[in-house]
Amino acid sequence: MEKSILDYIADTAVSHKKKVAFCDTNNKVTFDEVNTKAKGVGTYLCDITVPNSPVIVLSGRNVYTPIAYLGVAF
């Protein structure tokens, strides 16, 4: 069985909940927060977009950029 990056994030969120996944000069997020927030982004996008439509991510260099990309992948 092949695993996606989303599977790895979910597994890591279970085994290393409080470990910092990403940080910038102002913020840090744990693997659990990344998993939860990315799922939230994905759920929101499912509600407002047509399936298989392109999604543009405009973001700066901060901890929320990878979360946005992972949310699109959901």
Tab-separated table of N, CA and C in Angstrom:
chain	number	residue	atom	x	y	z
A	1	MET	N	0.832	-1.173	0.000
A	1	MET	CA	0.000	0.000	0.000
A	1	MET	C	0.883	1.244	0.000
A	2	GLU	N	0.603	2.170	-0.891
A	2	GLU	CA	1.354	3.412	-0.964
A	2	GLU	C	0.785	4.424	0.019
A	3	LYS	N	1.676	5.241	0.581
A	3	LYS	CA	1.254	6.272	1.521
A	3	LYS	C	1.530	7.639	0.906
A	4	SER	N	0.635	8.565	1.169
A	4	SER	CA	0.821	9.931	0.699
A	4	SER	C	1.432	10.774	1.820
A	5	ILE	N	1.822	11.978	1.498
A	5	ILE	CA	2.339	12.890	2.521
A	5	ILE	C	1.284	13.148	3.595
A	6	LEU	N	0.023	13.119	3.205
A	6	LEU	CA	-1.059	13.325	4.171
A	6	LEU	C	-1.112	12.192	5.187
A	7	ASP	N	-0.856	10.967	4.721
A	7	ASP	CA	-0.807	9.815	5.628
A	7	ASP	C	0.350	9.951	6.617
A	8	TYR	N	1.498	10.391	6.113
A	8	TYR	CA	2.656	10.564	6.986
A	8	TYR	C	2.412	11.651	8.031
A	9	ILE	N	1.786	12.743	7.626
A	9	ILE	CA	1.478	13.817	8.577
A	9	ILE	C	0.510	13.311	9.643
A	10	ALA	N	-0.529	12.587	9.230
A	10	ALA	CA	-1.508	12.051	10.184
A	10	ALA	C	-0.845	11.074	11.156
A	11	ASP	N	0.019	10.196	10.648
A	11	ASP	CA	0.722	9.242	11.515
A	11	ASP	C	1.639	9.964	12.501
A	12	THR	N	2.337	10.968	12.011
A	12	THR	CA	3.246	11.724	12.864
A	12	THR	C	2.471	12.523	13.903
A	13	ALA	N	1.293	13.011	13.529
A	13	ALA	CA	0.454	13.749	14.480
A	13	ALA	C	0.019	12.863	15.640
A	14	VAL	N	-0.107	11.574	15.392
A	14	VAL	CA	-0.473	10.636	16.455
A	14	VAL	C	0.745	10.319	17.334
A	15	SER	N	1.874	10.050	16.701
A	15	SER	CA	3.048	9.614	17.468
A	15	SER	C	3.860	10.758	18.076
A	16	HIS	N	3.767	11.945	17.495
A	16	HIS	CA	4.550	13.094	17.981
A	16	HIS	C	3.687	14.349	18.042
A	17	LYS	N	2.568	14.266	18.745
A	17	LYS	CA	1.586	15.357	18.798
A	17	LYS	C	2.187	16.725	19.071
A	18	LYS	N	3.006	16.826	20.066
A	18	LYS	CA	3.498	18.126	20.540
A	18	LYS	C	4.829	18.546	19.927
A	19	LYS	N	5.394	17.730	19.048
A	19	LYS	CA	6.665	18.089	18.415
A	19	LYS	C	6.432	19.199	17.389
A	20	VAL	N	7.311	20.169	17.366
A	20	VAL	CA	7.181	21.294	16.444
A	20	VAL	C	7.458	20.818	15.019
A	21	ALA	N	6.508	21.092	14.140
A	21	ALA	CA	6.641	20.708	12.736
A	21	ALA	C	7.254	21.832	11.913
A	22	PHE	N	6.759	23.054	12.110
A	22	PHE	CA	7.243	24.222	11.381
A	22	PHE	C	7.343	25.390	12.345
A	23	CYS	N	8.324	26.252	12.102
A	23	CYS	CA	8.409	27.481	12.872
A	23	CYS	C	8.954	28.595	11.993
A	24	ASP	N	8.581	29.805	12.337
A	24	ASP	CA	9.144	30.983	11.693
A	24	ASP	C	9.546	31.945	12.807
A	25	THR	N	9.828	33.174	12.476
A	25	THR	CA	10.293	34.106	13.504
A	25	THR	C	9.222	34.474	14.523
A	26	ASN	N	7.942	34.272	14.165
A	26	ASN	CA	6.852	34.673	15.057
A	26	ASN	C	5.989	33.535	15.585
A	27	ASN	N	5.963	32.405	14.888
A	27	ASN	CA	5.023	31.332	15.229
A	27	ASN	C	5.690	29.968	15.140
A	28	LYS	N	5.048	29.011	15.791
A	28	LYS	CA	5.429	27.610	15.626
A	28	LYS	C	4.160	26.774	15.682
A	29	VAL	N	4.148	25.662	14.961
A	29	VAL	CA	3.007	24.757	14.967
A	29	VAL	C	3.498	23.330	15.155
A	30	THR	N	2.727	22.564	15.919
A	30	THR	CA	3.058	21.161	16.153
A	30	THR	C	2.480	20.301	15.033
A	31	PHE	N	2.905	19.056	14.990
A	31	PHE	CA	2.367	18.136	13.989
A	31	PHE	C	0.860	17.956	14.154
A	32	ASP	N	0.397	17.937	15.391
A	32	ASP	CA	-1.038	17.823	15.630
A	32	ASP	C	-1.780	19.031	15.062
A	33	GLU	N	-1.237	20.221	15.269
A	33	GLU	CA	-1.862	21.433	14.733
A	33	GLU	C	-1.830	21.450	13.206
A	34	VAL	N	-0.718	21.013	12.627
A	34	VAL	CA	-0.625	20.948	11.160
A	34	VAL	C	-1.710	20.035	10.615
A	35	ASN	N	-1.846	18.863	11.197
A	35	ASN	CA	-2.838	17.898	10.744
A	35	ASN	C	-4.252	18.470	10.861
A	36	THR	N	-4.562	19.041	12.013
A	36	THR	CA	-5.901	19.595	12.246
A	36	THR	C	-6.200	20.768	11.322
A	37	LYS	N	-5.261	21.692	11.193
A	37	LYS	CA	-5.474	22.886	10.369
A	37	LYS	C	-5.539	22.534	8.879
A	38	ALA	N	-4.702	21.615	8.427
A	38	ALA	CA	-4.724	21.211	7.014
A	38	ALA	C	-6.053	20.537	6.668
A	39	LYS	N	-6.546	19.702	7.568
A	39	LYS	CA	-7.856	19.081	7.344
A	39	LYS	C	-8.959	20.136	7.299
A	40	GLY	N	-8.832	21.155	8.140
A	40	GLY	CA	-9.800	22.246	8.127
A	40	GLY	C	-9.780	23.009	6.813
A	41	VAL	N	-8.595	23.275	6.300
A	41	VAL	CA	-8.474	23.946	4.995
A	41	VAL	C	-9.090	23.080	3.903
A	42	GLY	N	-8.773	21.791	3.925
A	42	GLY	CA	-9.321	20.872	2.924
A	42	GLY	C	-10.832	20.785	2.967
A	43	THR	N	-11.386	20.718	4.155
A	43	THR	CA	-12.839	20.671	4.316
A	43	THR	C	-13.484	21.949	3.792
A	44	TYR	N	-12.889	23.078	4.137
A	44	TYR	CA	-13.414	24.364	3.662
A	44	TYR	C	-13.381	24.432	2.134
A	45	LEU	N	-12.274	24.018	1.546
A	45	LEU	CA	-12.159	24.058	0.080
A	45	LEU	C	-13.180	23.140	-0.593
A	46	CYS	N	-13.446	22.001	0.019
A	46	CYS	CA	-14.462	21.087	-0.537
A	46	CYS	C	-15.842	21.733	-0.559
A	47	ASP	N	-16.096	22.584	0.421
A	47	ASP	CA	-17.394	23.251	0.512
A	47	ASP	C	-17.553	24.384	-0.498
A	48	ILE	N	-16.458	24.990	-0.938
A	48	ILE	CA	-16.585	26.188	-1.779
A	48	ILE	C	-16.074	26.030	-3.207
A	49	THR	N	-15.496	24.880	-3.544
A	49	THR	CA	-14.953	24.694	-4.897
A	49	THR	C	-15.616	23.525	-5.606
A	50	VAL	N	-15.418	23.504	-6.896
A	50	VAL	CA	-15.867	22.391	-7.721
A	50	VAL	C	-14.772	21.320	-7.676
A	51	PRO	N	-15.128	20.038	-7.563
A	51	PRO	CA	-14.102	18.985	-7.525
A	51	PRO	C	-13.144	19.071	-8.721
A	52	ASN	N	-11.875	18.829	-8.441
A	52	ASN	CA	-10.789	18.823	-9.427
A	52	ASN	C	-10.522	20.183	-10.060
A	53	SER	N	-10.996	21.250	-9.441
A	53	SER	CA	-10.683	22.580	-9.956
A	53	SER	C	-9.368	23.060	-9.344
A	54	PRO	N	-8.639	23.910	-10.047
A	54	PRO	CA	-7.371	24.395	-9.507
A	54	PRO	C	-7.590	25.330	-8.316
A	55	VAL	N	-6.638	25.320	-7.415
A	55	VAL	CA	-6.667	26.193	-6.254
A	55	VAL	C	-5.324	26.917	-6.193
A	56	ILE	N	-5.370	28.222	-6.071
A	56	ILE	CA	-4.153	29.022	-5.979
A	56	ILE	C	-3.876	29.328	-4.515
A	57	VAL	N	-2.625	29.140	-4.115
A	57	VAL	CA	-2.210	29.463	-2.753
A	57	VAL	C	-1.265	30.658	-2.824
A	58	LEU	N	-1.670	31.757	-2.226
A	58	LEU	CA	-0.831	32.946	-2.126
A	58	LEU	C	-0.500	33.153	-0.664
A	59	SER	N	0.753	33.018	-0.324
A	59	SER	CA	1.136	33.120	1.077
A	59	SER	C	2.589	33.553	1.173
A	60	GLY	N	2.927	34.113	2.304
A	60	GLY	CA	4.304	34.502	2.553
A	60	GLY	C	5.107	33.343	3.095
A	61	ARG	N	6.287	33.656	3.559
A	61	ARG	CA	7.153	32.631	4.135
A	61	ARG	C	6.860	32.544	5.628
A	62	ASN	N	5.898	31.688	5.956
A	62	ASN	CA	5.517	31.514	7.356
A	62	ASN	C	5.011	30.100	7.571
A	63	VAL	N	4.670	29.773	8.795
A	63	VAL	CA	4.268	28.402	9.136
A	63	VAL	C	2.945	27.989	8.492
A	64	TYR	N	2.170	28.954	8.047
A	64	TYR	CA	0.860	28.623	7.492
A	64	TYR	C	0.900	28.251	6.009
A	65	THR	N	1.985	28.534	5.331
A	65	THR	CA	2.108	28.191	3.913
A	65	THR	C	2.082	26.677	3.684
A	66	PRO	N	2.909	25.884	4.379
A	66	PRO	CA	2.814	24.435	4.160
A	66	PRO	C	1.459	23.862	4.583
A	67	ILE	N	0.839	24.461	5.587
A	67	ILE	CA	-0.497	24.014	6.005
A	67	ILE	C	-1.493	24.242	4.872
A	68	ALA	N	-1.389	25.379	4.218
A	68	ALA	CA	-2.284	25.674	3.086
A	68	ALA	C	-2.092	24.668	1.966
A	69	TYR	N	-0.846	24.365	1.624
A	69	TYR	CA	-0.569	23.389	0.563
A	69	TYR	C	-1.091	22.003	0.932
A	70	LEU	N	-0.887	21.596	2.163
A	70	LEU	CA	-1.397	20.293	2.610
A	70	LEU	C	-2.919	20.277	2.593
A	71	GLY	N	-3.537	21.390	2.956
A	71	GLY	CA	-5.008	21.481	2.906
A	71	GLY	C	-5.536	21.320	1.502
A	72	VAL	N	-4.840	21.883	0.530
A	72	VAL	CA	-5.245	21.722	-0.873
A	72	VAL	C	-5.128	20.255	-1.283
A	73	ALA	N	-4.113	19.568	-0.784
A	73	ALA	CA	-3.903	18.156	-1.133
A	73	ALA	C	-4.998	17.254	-0.551
A	74	PHE	N	-5.610	17.668	0.561
A	74	PHE	CA	-6.675	16.868	1.144
A	74	PHE	C	-7.818	16.800	0.160
